[in-house]
Amino acid sequence: VAMAATRSVMRAVRVFEFGGPEVLKLQSDVLVPVPKENQVLIKVHACGVNPVETYIRSGTYARKPALPYTPGSDVAGVVESVGEHVTAFKKGDRVFTLETLSGGYAEYAVAAANRVFPLPDKLDFRQGAAIGVPYFTAYRALFQKGCAKAGESVLVHGASGGVGLAACQIARACGLKVLGTAGTEEGMNVILRNGAHQAFNHRDPSYTERIKACTGPGGVDIIIEMLSNVNLDADLQLLSHSGRVMVVGCRGRIEINPRDTMSKESSIIGVSLFLATEEERRECATAVLDGIEAGWLKPVVGLEYPLEKVAKAHEDIICSSGARGKMVLLL
């Protein structure tokens, strides 16, 4: 009897309604996606967890995927198969991507071939899952939007998370004076090991005074801001003439006095990797791959969770007391 060809199934996290972490449902009968032309199917070994994924899941973000969907974009793993016209990759290649089409919280994920990059042997899969969104975002914030130059100073506000550590490493490699803040002693040590010249504890009531003492009357040229709804008002006081605050993360509203921007002709600039052009993405990719080759780009992996604990990961990334690197799911 001829058997009909059956598509294999996999475990994947599905979201059927927007809401809290409890809407993340792990299912074991999801069809493995099939790569179309110019696409690559990756067997996922690790997937990064980004704060933006919690905003999308809650339904409060500007971008709302069609339900049901699988969250996650940053994955690292091994090429399982390739669609037509894909020549850059073959089955068995170690790769990472920052943008899956089918969702990264799954055993297999499809990505466009031009969004997939080779993962060098010197980095493991956990590190591979910590490259994409954090490093591309940090590079975009510093250079494409922040116009950073060697010799300038940068304050990374919330520097011990994925994007923060990426910003410290990139800024240091590119000749900037790097200051970082974290909420714990351990976080401060991680920052100092990853490119910051000085670290400050943002739970210390006088930490902004310490930063001012460190930068002198000139102030800081660029601030990479992960929690603008808490820090933006204070950030404007710390800036130099023509200084700029790069808004990378925000969880709500804040009141500021716009006059603070007039006195220094300073700028507040929003950053969204999602809006990068094809050319800008290629520039980010080139800088990141060069950094890996040169050896200064070394992703720091923080908390690790099995796929079953995905709801806990979403809870912790928003509520934990202090990040130490990039949070990943292991498959």
mmCIF file of C-alpha atoms in Angstrom:
data_model
loop_
_atom_site.group_PDB
_atom_site.id
_atom_site.type_symbol
_atom_site.label_atom_id
_atom_site.label_comp_id
_atom_site.label_asym_id
_atom_site.label_seq_id
_atom_site.Cartn_x
_atom_site.Cartn_y
_atom_site.Cartn_z
ATOM 1 C CA VAL A 1 0.000 0.000 0.000
ATOM 2 C CA ALA A 2 1.468 3.361 -0.997
ATOM 3 C CA MET A 3 1.800 5.612 2.050
ATOM 4 C CA ALA A 4 1.117 9.325 1.651
ATOM 5 C CA ALA A 5 4.232 11.367 2.488
ATOM 6 C CA THR A 6 3.768 12.798 5.972
ATOM 7 C CA ARG A 7 5.397 15.991 7.143
ATOM 8 C CA SER A 8 7.256 15.673 10.379
ATOM 9 C CA VAL A 9 6.218 17.540 13.504
ATOM 10 C CA MET A 10 8.200 19.424 16.142
ATOM 11 C CA ARG A 11 7.885 21.115 19.498
ATOM 12 C CA ALA A 12 7.215 24.835 19.257
ATOM 13 C CA VAL A 13 5.787 27.580 21.434
ATOM 14 C CA ARG A 14 2.507 28.989 20.101
ATOM 15 C CA VAL A 15 0.600 32.111 21.121
ATOM 16 C CA PHE A 16 -3.172 31.955 20.415
ATOM 17 C CA GLU A 17 -4.125 35.177 22.223
ATOM 18 C CA PHE A 18 -2.245 38.235 23.433
ATOM 19 C CA GLY A 19 -1.657 38.456 27.184
ATOM 20 C CA GLY A 20 0.724 37.571 30.029
ATOM 21 C CA PRO A 21 3.476 34.939 29.972
ATOM 22 C CA GLU A 22 0.845 32.216 30.517
ATOM 23 C CA VAL A 23 -0.355 32.580 26.881
ATOM 24 C CA LEU A 24 2.899 30.933 25.711
ATOM 25 C CA LYS A 25 1.827 27.327 24.950
ATOM 26 C CA LEU A 26 4.380 24.622 24.223
ATOM 27 C CA GLN A 27 2.967 22.188 21.640
ATOM 28 C CA SER A 28 4.532 19.021 20.332
ATOM 29 C CA ASP A 29 2.544 18.568 17.117
ATOM 30 C CA VAL A 30 3.498 21.668 15.142
ATOM 31 C CA LEU A 31 4.414 20.983 11.502
ATOM 32 C CA VAL A 32 8.078 21.520 10.643
ATOM 33 C CA PRO A 33 8.191 24.417 8.152
ATOM 34 C CA VAL A 34 9.419 23.746 4.617
ATOM 35 C CA PRO A 35 11.946 26.221 3.178
ATOM 36 C CA LYS A 36 10.726 27.976 0.024
ATOM 37 C CA GLU A 37 13.072 29.512 -2.530
ATOM 38 C CA ASN A 38 15.852 31.630 -1.019
ATOM 39 C CA GLN A 39 15.057 30.235 2.437
ATOM 40 C CA VAL A 40 16.971 28.066 4.900
ATOM 41 C CA LEU A 41 15.551 25.586 7.434
ATOM 42 C CA ILE A 42 17.589 25.642 10.649
ATOM 43 C CA LYS A 43 17.571 22.957 13.351
ATOM 44 C CA VAL A 44 17.543 25.273 16.369
ATOM 45 C CA HIS A 45 20.030 24.609 19.185
ATOM 46 C CA ALA A 46 19.517 27.918 21.039
ATOM 47 C CA CYS A 47 17.181 30.886 20.726
ATOM 48 C CA GLY A 48 17.676 34.331 22.261
ATOM 49 C CA VAL A 49 14.933 35.947 24.345
ATOM 50 C CA ASN A 50 14.530 39.702 23.765
ATOM 51 C CA PRO A 51 12.399 42.140 25.815
ATOM 52 C CA VAL A 52 10.546 43.171 22.638
ATOM 53 C CA GLU A 53 9.128 39.636 22.406
ATOM 54 C CA THR A 54 7.337 40.172 25.723
ATOM 55 C CA TYR A 55 5.829 43.455 24.453
ATOM 56 C CA ILE A 56 4.613 41.784 21.240
ATOM 57 C CA ARG A 57 3.156 38.852 23.211
ATOM 58 C CA SER A 58 1.240 41.207 25.521
ATOM 59 C CA GLY A 59 -0.437 42.874 22.523
ATOM 60 C CA THR A 60 0.702 46.374 23.560
ATOM 61 C CA TYR A 61 3.383 46.774 20.891
ATOM 62 C CA ALA A 62 3.068 48.622 17.574
ATOM 63 C CA ARG A 63 3.695 45.366 15.696
ATOM 64 C CA LYS A 64 1.023 42.695 16.143
ATOM 65 C CA PRO A 65 1.627 39.361 14.401
ATOM 66 C CA ALA A 66 -1.374 37.394 13.107
ATOM 67 C CA LEU A 67 -2.490 34.805 15.679
ATOM 68 C CA PRO A 68 -1.500 32.099 16.334
ATOM 69 C CA TYR A 69 2.242 32.697 16.020
ATOM 70 C CA THR A 70 5.569 31.426 17.366
ATOM 71 C CA PRO A 71 7.715 34.158 19.020
ATOM 72 C CA GLY A 72 11.474 34.509 18.699
ATOM 73 C CA SER A 73 13.860 35.794 16.067
ATOM 74 C CA ASP A 74 17.472 35.201 17.212
ATOM 75 C CA VAL A 75 18.426 31.571 16.673
ATOM 76 C CA ALA A 76 21.608 29.571 16.258
ATOM 77 C CA GLY A 77 21.804 26.029 15.010
ATOM 78 C CA VAL A 78 22.600 23.817 12.047
ATOM 79 C CA VAL A 79 21.206 24.015 8.521
ATOM 80 C CA GLU A 80 18.738 21.141 8.023
ATOM 81 C CA SER A 81 17.801 21.905 4.405
ATOM 82 C CA VAL A 82 17.741 24.789 1.912
ATOM 83 C CA GLY A 83 15.175 26.019 -0.584
ATOM 84 C CA GLU A 84 15.789 26.596 -4.281
ATOM 85 C CA HIS A 85 18.485 29.070 -5.359
ATOM 86 C CA VAL A 86 20.303 28.945 -2.000
ATOM 87 C CA THR A 87 24.018 28.483 -2.704
ATOM 88 C CA ALA A 88 25.622 30.121 0.353
ATOM 89 C CA PHE A 89 24.556 27.353 2.783
ATOM 90 C CA LYS A 90 24.235 23.579 2.817
ATOM 91 C CA LYS A 91 22.931 20.937 5.221
ATOM 92 C CA GLY A 92 25.169 20.704 8.287
ATOM 93 C CA ASP A 93 26.461 24.314 8.282
ATOM 94 C CA ARG A 94 26.585 26.067 11.668
ATOM 95 C CA VAL A 95 24.633 29.338 11.376
ATOM 96 C CA PHE A 96 22.860 32.123 13.239
ATOM 97 C CA THR A 97 20.081 34.483 12.223
ATOM 98 C CA LEU A 98 18.409 37.485 13.794
ATOM 99 C CA GLU A 99 15.152 37.095 11.934
ATOM 100 C CA THR A 100 13.252 33.855 11.524
ATOM 101 C CA LEU A 101 10.117 33.817 9.394
ATOM 102 C CA SER A 102 8.429 30.993 11.291
ATOM 103 C CA GLY A 103 9.471 31.904 14.878
ATOM 104 C CA GLY A 104 12.514 30.930 16.903
ATOM 105 C CA TYR A 105 10.986 29.329 20.019
ATOM 106 C CA ALA A 106 10.853 26.007 18.158
ATOM 107 C CA GLU A 107 12.945 22.964 17.239
ATOM 108 C CA TYR A 108 13.139 24.109 13.615
ATOM 109 C CA ALA A 109 12.875 27.570 12.087
ATOM 110 C CA VAL A 110 12.870 28.989 8.568
ATOM 111 C CA ALA A 111 14.769 32.176 7.718
ATOM 112 C CA ALA A 112 15.492 34.102 4.526
ATOM 113 C CA ALA A 113 18.959 33.100 3.272
ATOM 114 C CA ASN A 114 20.128 36.751 3.245
ATOM 115 C CA ARG A 115 19.340 36.981 6.983
ATOM 116 C CA VAL A 116 21.415 33.907 7.860
ATOM 117 C CA PHE A 117 25.121 34.108 8.704
ATOM 118 C CA PRO A 118 27.852 31.540 9.293
ATOM 119 C CA LEU A 119 28.583 30.840 12.972
ATOM 120 C CA PRO A 120 32.348 30.469 13.473
ATOM 121 C CA ASP A 121 33.590 27.477 15.475
ATOM 122 C CA LYS A 122 34.980 29.719 18.204
ATOM 123 C CA LEU A 123 31.427 30.619 19.306
ATOM 124 C CA ASP A 124 28.985 28.039 20.680
ATOM 125 C CA PHE A 125 25.272 27.935 19.814
ATOM 126 C CA ARG A 126 24.284 29.765 23.007
ATOM 127 C CA GLN A 127 26.567 32.633 21.990
ATOM 128 C CA GLY A 128 25.281 32.427 18.432
ATOM 129 C CA ALA A 129 21.747 33.030 19.712
ATOM 130 C CA ALA A 130 23.021 36.141 21.537
ATOM 131 C CA ILE A 131 24.438 37.914 18.466
ATOM 132 C CA GLY A 132 21.626 39.013 16.159
ATOM 133 C CA VAL A 133 19.227 41.513 17.698
ATOM 134 C CA PRO A 134 21.583 42.770 20.473
ATOM 135 C CA TYR A 135 24.629 43.482 18.287
ATOM 136 C CA PHE A 136 22.716 44.783 15.267
ATOM 137 C CA THR A 137 20.686 47.061 17.576
ATOM 138 C CA ALA A 138 23.783 48.296 19.429
ATOM 139 C CA TYR A 139 25.623 49.022 16.164
ATOM 140 C CA ARG A 140 22.587 50.831 14.731
ATOM 141 C CA ALA A 141 22.167 52.904 17.911
ATOM 142 C CA LEU A 142 25.841 53.882 18.093
ATOM 143 C CA PHE A 143 26.704 54.525 14.459
ATOM 144 C CA GLN A 144 23.750 54.554 12.081
ATOM 145 C CA LYS A 145 21.569 56.729 14.328
ATOM 146 C CA GLY A 146 23.988 58.051 16.981
ATOM 147 C CA CYS A 147 26.836 59.017 14.589
ATOM 148 C CA ALA A 148 29.405 57.957 17.204
ATOM 149 C CA LYS A 149 33.047 58.818 16.566
ATOM 150 C CA ALA A 150 36.268 57.558 18.077
ATOM 151 C CA GLY A 151 37.232 59.788 21.002
ATOM 152 C CA GLU A 152 33.647 60.506 22.042
ATOM 153 C CA SER A 153 32.206 59.272 25.326
ATOM 154 C CA VAL A 154 29.217 56.941 25.577
ATOM 155 C CA LEU A 155 27.129 56.057 28.622
ATOM 156 C CA VAL A 156 25.339 52.728 28.293
ATOM 157 C CA HIS A 157 22.390 52.930 30.680
ATOM 158 C CA GLY A 158 21.535 49.345 31.646
ATOM 159 C CA ALA A 159 24.739 47.930 30.230
ATOM 160 C CA SER A 160 24.652 44.397 31.642
ATOM 161 C CA GLY A 161 21.904 43.023 29.364
ATOM 162 C CA GLY A 162 22.270 41.703 25.822
ATOM 163 C CA VAL A 163 22.148 45.034 23.950
ATOM 164 C CA GLY A 164 24.085 46.833 26.687
ATOM 165 C CA LEU A 165 27.055 44.471 26.632
ATOM 166 C CA ALA A 166 27.044 44.504 22.826
ATOM 167 C CA ALA A 167 27.165 48.330 22.931
ATOM 168 C CA CYS A 168 30.080 48.252 25.414
ATOM 169 C CA GLN A 169 32.104 45.848 23.273
ATOM 170 C CA ILE A 170 31.442 47.683 19.986
ATOM 171 C CA ALA A 171 32.051 51.166 21.434
ATOM 172 C CA ARG A 172 35.301 50.087 23.080
ATOM 173 C CA ALA A 173 36.554 48.427 19.883
ATOM 174 C CA CYS A 174 35.785 51.606 17.954
ATOM 175 C CA GLY A 175 37.734 53.941 20.240
ATOM 176 C CA LEU A 176 35.033 55.497 22.413
ATOM 177 C CA LYS A 177 35.302 56.158 26.147
ATOM 178 C CA VAL A 178 32.758 53.748 27.604
ATOM 179 C CA LEU A 179 30.783 54.219 30.833
ATOM 180 C CA GLY A 180 28.122 51.716 31.865
ATOM 181 C CA THR A 181 25.482 51.304 34.556
ATOM 182 C CA ALA A 182 24.099 48.134 36.141
ATOM 183 C CA GLY A 183 21.953 47.326 39.166
ATOM 184 C CA THR A 184 24.202 44.805 40.900
ATOM 185 C CA GLU A 185 27.855 44.362 41.833
ATOM 186 C CA GLU A 186 27.975 41.325 39.559
ATOM 187 C CA GLY A 187 26.476 43.313 36.686
ATOM 188 C CA MET A 188 29.074 46.052 37.142
ATOM 189 C CA ASN A 189 31.885 43.480 37.009
ATOM 190 C CA VAL A 190 30.471 41.982 33.803
ATOM 191 C CA ILE A 191 30.396 45.452 32.204
ATOM 192 C CA LEU A 192 34.017 46.137 33.154
ATOM 193 C CA ARG A 193 35.095 42.816 31.679
ATOM 194 C CA ASN A 194 33.349 43.686 28.413
ATOM 195 C CA GLY A 195 34.745 47.026 27.392
ATOM 196 C CA ALA A 196 33.509 49.619 29.879
ATOM 197 C CA HIS A 197 36.214 51.908 31.279
ATOM 198 C CA GLN A 198 34.015 52.633 34.311
ATOM 199 C CA ALA A 199 30.880 51.147 35.835
ATOM 200 C CA PHE A 200 28.225 52.778 38.025
ATOM 201 C CA ASN A 201 25.434 51.253 40.103
ATOM 202 C CA HIS A 202 22.166 52.881 39.009
ATOM 203 C CA ARG A 203 20.582 51.870 42.326
ATOM 204 C CA ASP A 204 22.968 54.222 44.149
ATOM 205 C CA PRO A 205 21.024 57.494 44.687
ATOM 206 C CA SER A 206 24.096 59.594 43.851
ATOM 207 C CA TYR A 207 25.188 57.686 40.754
ATOM 208 C CA THR A 208 24.434 60.550 38.314
ATOM 209 C CA GLU A 209 26.698 62.821 40.375
ATOM 210 C CA ARG A 210 29.445 60.224 40.069
ATOM 211 C CA ILE A 211 28.996 60.096 36.309
ATOM 212 C CA LYS A 212 29.218 63.912 36.155
ATOM 213 C CA ALA A 213 32.403 63.814 38.230
ATOM 214 C CA CYS A 214 33.805 61.290 35.785
ATOM 215 C CA THR A 215 32.894 63.143 32.556
ATOM 216 C CA GLY A 216 33.706 66.607 33.887
ATOM 217 C CA PRO A 217 31.836 69.750 32.828
ATOM 218 C CA GLY A 218 31.724 68.574 29.217
ATOM 219 C CA GLY A 219 29.175 65.836 29.862
ATOM 220 C CA VAL A 220 28.691 62.640 27.894
ATOM 221 C CA ASP A 221 28.339 62.637 24.097
ATOM 222 C CA ILE A 222 26.013 59.679 23.612
ATOM 223 C CA ILE A 223 23.697 57.788 25.952
ATOM 224 C CA ILE A 224 22.405 54.354 24.931
ATOM 225 C CA GLU A 225 19.170 54.124 26.910
ATOM 226 C CA MET A 226 17.433 50.810 27.698
ATOM 227 C CA LEU A 227 14.838 52.174 30.150
ATOM 228 C CA SER A 228 13.946 55.649 28.928
ATOM 229 C CA ASN A 229 10.692 55.801 30.885
ATOM 230 C CA VAL A 230 12.820 55.885 34.067
ATOM 231 C CA ASN A 231 16.033 57.628 32.985
ATOM 232 C CA LEU A 232 15.325 60.101 30.171
ATOM 233 C CA ASP A 233 14.948 63.189 32.365
ATOM 234 C CA ALA A 234 18.243 62.468 34.165
ATOM 235 C CA ASP A 235 19.923 61.594 30.851
ATOM 236 C CA LEU A 236 19.271 65.097 29.490
ATOM 237 C CA GLN A 237 21.192 66.546 32.443
ATOM 238 C CA LEU A 238 24.211 64.351 31.695
ATOM 239 C CA LEU A 239 24.619 65.185 28.013
ATOM 240 C CA SER A 240 27.335 67.293 26.401
ATOM 241 C CA HIS A 241 26.764 70.030 23.831
ATOM 242 C CA SER A 242 25.081 68.368 20.808
ATOM 243 C CA GLY A 243 24.847 65.198 22.904
ATOM 244 C CA ARG A 244 22.266 62.578 21.973
ATOM 245 C CA VAL A 245 20.171 60.052 23.836
ATOM 246 C CA MET A 246 19.470 56.913 21.826
ATOM 247 C CA VAL A 247 16.166 55.415 22.975
ATOM 248 C CA VAL A 248 16.605 51.647 22.626
ATOM 249 C CA GLY A 249 14.143 50.517 25.308
ATOM 250 C CA CYS A 250 11.046 51.980 26.949
ATOM 251 C CA ARG A 251 8.299 50.559 29.141
ATOM 252 C CA GLY A 252 5.989 53.528 29.602
ATOM 253 C CA ARG A 253 5.675 57.319 29.771
ATOM 254 C CA ILE A 254 7.942 59.920 31.372
ATOM 255 C CA GLU A 255 7.778 63.665 31.904
ATOM 256 C CA ILE A 256 10.718 65.777 30.687
ATOM 257 C CA ASN A 257 11.393 69.478 30.224
ATOM 258 C CA PRO A 258 12.161 70.090 26.512
ATOM 259 C CA ARG A 259 14.126 73.180 27.546
ATOM 260 C CA ASP A 260 16.857 70.769 28.689
ATOM 261 C CA THR A 261 17.454 69.970 25.013
ATOM 262 C CA MET A 262 17.590 73.650 23.999
ATOM 263 C CA SER A 263 20.360 74.656 26.381
ATOM 264 C CA LYS A 264 22.727 72.109 24.800
ATOM 265 C CA GLU A 265 21.088 71.579 21.399
ATOM 266 C CA SER A 266 20.878 67.932 22.365
ATOM 267 C CA SER A 267 18.772 65.260 20.666
ATOM 268 C CA ILE A 268 16.529 62.383 21.681
ATOM 269 C CA ILE A 269 16.566 59.755 18.937
ATOM 270 C CA GLY A 270 14.497 56.580 18.762
ATOM 271 C CA VAL A 271 16.118 53.352 17.552
ATOM 272 C CA SER A 272 14.277 50.479 15.865
ATOM 273 C CA LEU A 273 16.179 47.697 14.166
ATOM 274 C CA PHE A 274 12.901 46.753 12.477
ATOM 275 C CA LEU A 275 13.086 49.954 10.385
ATOM 276 C CA ALA A 276 16.628 49.406 9.086
ATOM 277 C CA THR A 277 16.979 49.387 5.300
ATOM 278 C CA GLU A 278 18.508 46.457 3.452
ATOM 279 C CA GLU A 279 21.726 48.449 3.049
ATOM 280 C CA GLU A 280 21.832 49.315 6.765
ATOM 281 C CA ARG A 281 21.301 45.663 7.682
ATOM 282 C CA ARG A 282 24.208 44.667 5.459
ATOM 283 C CA GLU A 283 26.383 47.294 7.143
ATOM 284 C CA CYS A 284 25.420 45.928 10.596
ATOM 285 C CA ALA A 285 26.142 42.373 9.455
ATOM 286 C CA THR A 286 29.558 43.321 8.066
ATOM 287 C CA ALA A 287 30.531 45.103 11.298
ATOM 288 C CA VAL A 288 29.335 42.173 13.419
ATOM 289 C CA LEU A 289 31.076 39.481 11.353
ATOM 290 C CA ASP A 290 34.278 41.562 11.370
ATOM 291 C CA GLY A 291 34.008 41.820 15.170
ATOM 292 C CA ILE A 292 33.695 38.051 15.518
ATOM 293 C CA GLU A 293 36.713 37.526 13.282
ATOM 294 C CA ALA A 294 38.773 40.166 15.103
ATOM 295 C CA GLY A 295 37.887 38.534 18.409
ATOM 296 C CA TRP A 296 36.403 41.469 20.340
ATOM 297 C CA LEU A 297 32.805 40.422 19.704
ATOM 298 C CA LYS A 298 32.173 37.842 22.425
ATOM 299 C CA PRO A 299 28.518 37.420 23.361
ATOM 300 C CA VAL A 300 27.891 36.976 27.087
ATOM 301 C CA VAL A 301 25.179 34.426 27.799
ATOM 302 C CA GLY A 302 23.115 34.994 30.925
ATOM 303 C CA LEU A 303 20.224 32.880 32.178
ATOM 304 C CA GLU A 304 19.400 29.713 30.223
ATOM 305 C CA TYR A 305 16.008 27.980 30.083
ATOM 306 C CA PRO A 306 14.630 24.835 28.463
ATOM 307 C CA LEU A 307 11.706 25.442 26.053
ATOM 308 C CA GLU A 308 9.274 24.160 28.755
ATOM 309 C CA LYS A 309 10.226 27.127 30.964
ATOM 310 C CA VAL A 310 9.559 29.815 28.330
ATOM 311 C CA ALA A 311 6.877 31.562 30.435
ATOM 312 C CA LYS A 312 9.362 31.869 33.309
ATOM 313 C CA ALA A 313 11.939 33.353 30.914
ATOM 314 C CA HIS A 314 9.420 36.002 29.807
ATOM 315 C CA GLU A 315 8.631 36.807 33.421
ATOM 316 C CA ASP A 316 12.299 37.036 34.422
ATOM 317 C CA ILE A 317 13.470 39.222 31.528
ATOM 318 C CA ILE A 318 11.048 41.948 32.645
ATOM 319 C CA CYS A 319 11.097 41.453 36.424
ATOM 320 C CA SER A 320 14.597 40.257 37.285
ATOM 321 C CA SER A 321 16.743 42.446 39.515
ATOM 322 C CA GLY A 322 19.677 42.792 37.151
ATOM 323 C CA ALA A 323 20.664 41.283 33.833
ATOM 324 C CA ARG A 324 23.967 39.506 33.254
ATOM 325 C CA GLY A 325 24.163 38.895 29.547
ATOM 326 C CA LYS A 326 21.729 37.568 27.017
ATOM 327 C CA MET A 327 18.882 35.287 28.059
ATOM 328 C CA VAL A 328 18.550 32.126 25.917
ATOM 329 C CA LEU A 329 16.286 29.142 25.423
ATOM 330 C CA LEU A 330 18.113 25.844 24.887
ATOM 331 C CA LEU A 331 16.702 23.113 22.669
#
